Amino acid sequence: MLALDIKKLNKKYEHFHLKNVSFQLEKGYIMGFIGANGAGKTTTIKSILNLIRMDSGEIHILGKNMSEHEVELKQEIGSAFGDINFYTRSKIKTLTNVIKTFYRNWDDDTYYKYLKKFNLIEDKKIAELSTGMKVKYSLALALSHGAKLLILDEPTSGLDPVARDNLLDIFQELVEDGEISILFSTHITSDLEKCADYITYIHNGQIINSAEKEEFIDMYRLLNGNKEQLDIIKDQLISYKTNSFGFTGLIHTNDFDPSLAIKSTVPNLEEIMIYFSKKEDMYV
Amino acid sequence: MYNLLMKELKLGVSPFFYVLPFLTGALMLIPGWLYFLVILYFCFITIPNMFGGYKSQNDLMFTSMLPVTKKDMVKAKVSFIVILELLHVVTAVIYGMISVRLYPNLTYHFFAPSFGFWGLCFVMLAIFNITLIPMYYKTAYKYGSASIVSITAAILFAIGAEWLGIENSFVYDLFKGTGAENWAIQLSLLLIGIVIFAIFTIIAYHIANKRFVKVEM
């Protein structure tokens, strides 16, 4: 079953266009949603949550159409926005008491279990929580109302490496039973190498690729060669950088001819992102 | 909708604004004052503070992520505004009753706190709501121009009404002359005011609703 199914999502702004965004997330898996700042991650996430009106396209969550069953589906979704704070001068206790009245499956026992697990103190104000603690509080809320799909916008941004690693472990624990699915956007690619099952890469409002993590990385090769070799292969490269020894460039694995004897390595996500964003600069 | 309204009551404004009507209401004890001002304090103080709070606390995003419809979001907020308005009017009415008993022989140049006058206050709030609420919901966070325009409209109505009460013999009669002693006239004026308040506020809600559907977070 698909936890999330996005088909041909379009949203046009004056200076930005989300073009035919489509991807699927299987139930019980973690999908990393990567892209540079301004690539369209948050716009896509806001469209999924119906916070902005899409121009065209369809969004299905747990098999149901989001625009038709918004209120019902929001019972099943937990969301967190890493950089937005609400009612920061209110205590956790006050906010929870308000929030829980909206969810029919709210479970106090689960809530207190996660508060304890995440070391959250009820009498603390939101403003007193660290960035990581805020994300954990959002997770505690989502899990207490039995959310099946967690949509998290940059939950790891602004966290120190220890807190990030800790959060990623929690993500993995959550999906273990196969009931919960997580979509989280980030520009910190090392997070995904640690815990994502699937990767969706958005660039300039368009999905470049959405695939299983290993498969995703395997689709590209990073080439190192000299200037003569660059001339031969230039047109096949997604983009390249030159240096005094020669060049480094990214290529689709399918376009690469191993008989050329150019040194090739498997790139990491960061390198894929960098070379894709360089592509545009080259044609400007 | 009920849970949204409870959310407004618990998080919407500082509890101070539930006490404020008892403070501003006490201004009814100033003999022969411009009593429209007592109700206008709600427009001057509570509304900008409340909307400023929503903006700084990201209330729009917070509420949008909850499993609620946009329609209910508007309905809850409008209801909350109405509850606060009623709180202001009711406390002012109580203070007004004390005031007329404190100064039984006073000559009022402006409107005395009669039922007819409270009817006018409801009309003033009706005008306030129908300008404020639809204007605010164009963005659901910008409240500056909506507050200025609606407060100005309410003040202009108050000035116009006071002026007519002094200059126009019909209005004078109705509120300060023979009509002042006539319970039927006074209660009808109050009732008409309440009906106008209800109609205008409902219209304001519907316009706001239509605009809010188009608002993006």
Short mmCIF file of C-alpha atoms in Angstrom, two decimals, chain A residues 189 193 217 222 250 266-273:
data_model
loop_
_atom_site.label_atom_id
_atom_site.label_comp_id
_atom_site.label_asym_id
_atom_site.label_seq_id
_atom_site.Cartn_x
_atom_site.Cartn_y
_atom_site.Cartn_z
CA THR A 189 22.52 14.52 2.68
CA GLU A 193 22.80 7.97 3.92
CA ILE A 217 23.13 6.47 -6.21
CA LEU A 222 31.59 10.50 -10.83
CA LEU A 250 28.90 13.60 -13.06
CA VAL A 266 30.17 5.97 -7.18
CA PRO A 267 29.22 9.48 -6.06
CA ASN A 268 27.58 10.34 -2.76
CA LEU A 269 24.30 12.23 -2.54
CA GLU A 270 26.01 15.50 -1.88
CA GLU A 271 28.06 15.21 -5.05
CA ILE A 272 24.96 14.37 -7.08
CA MET A 273 23.24 17.46 -5.70
#
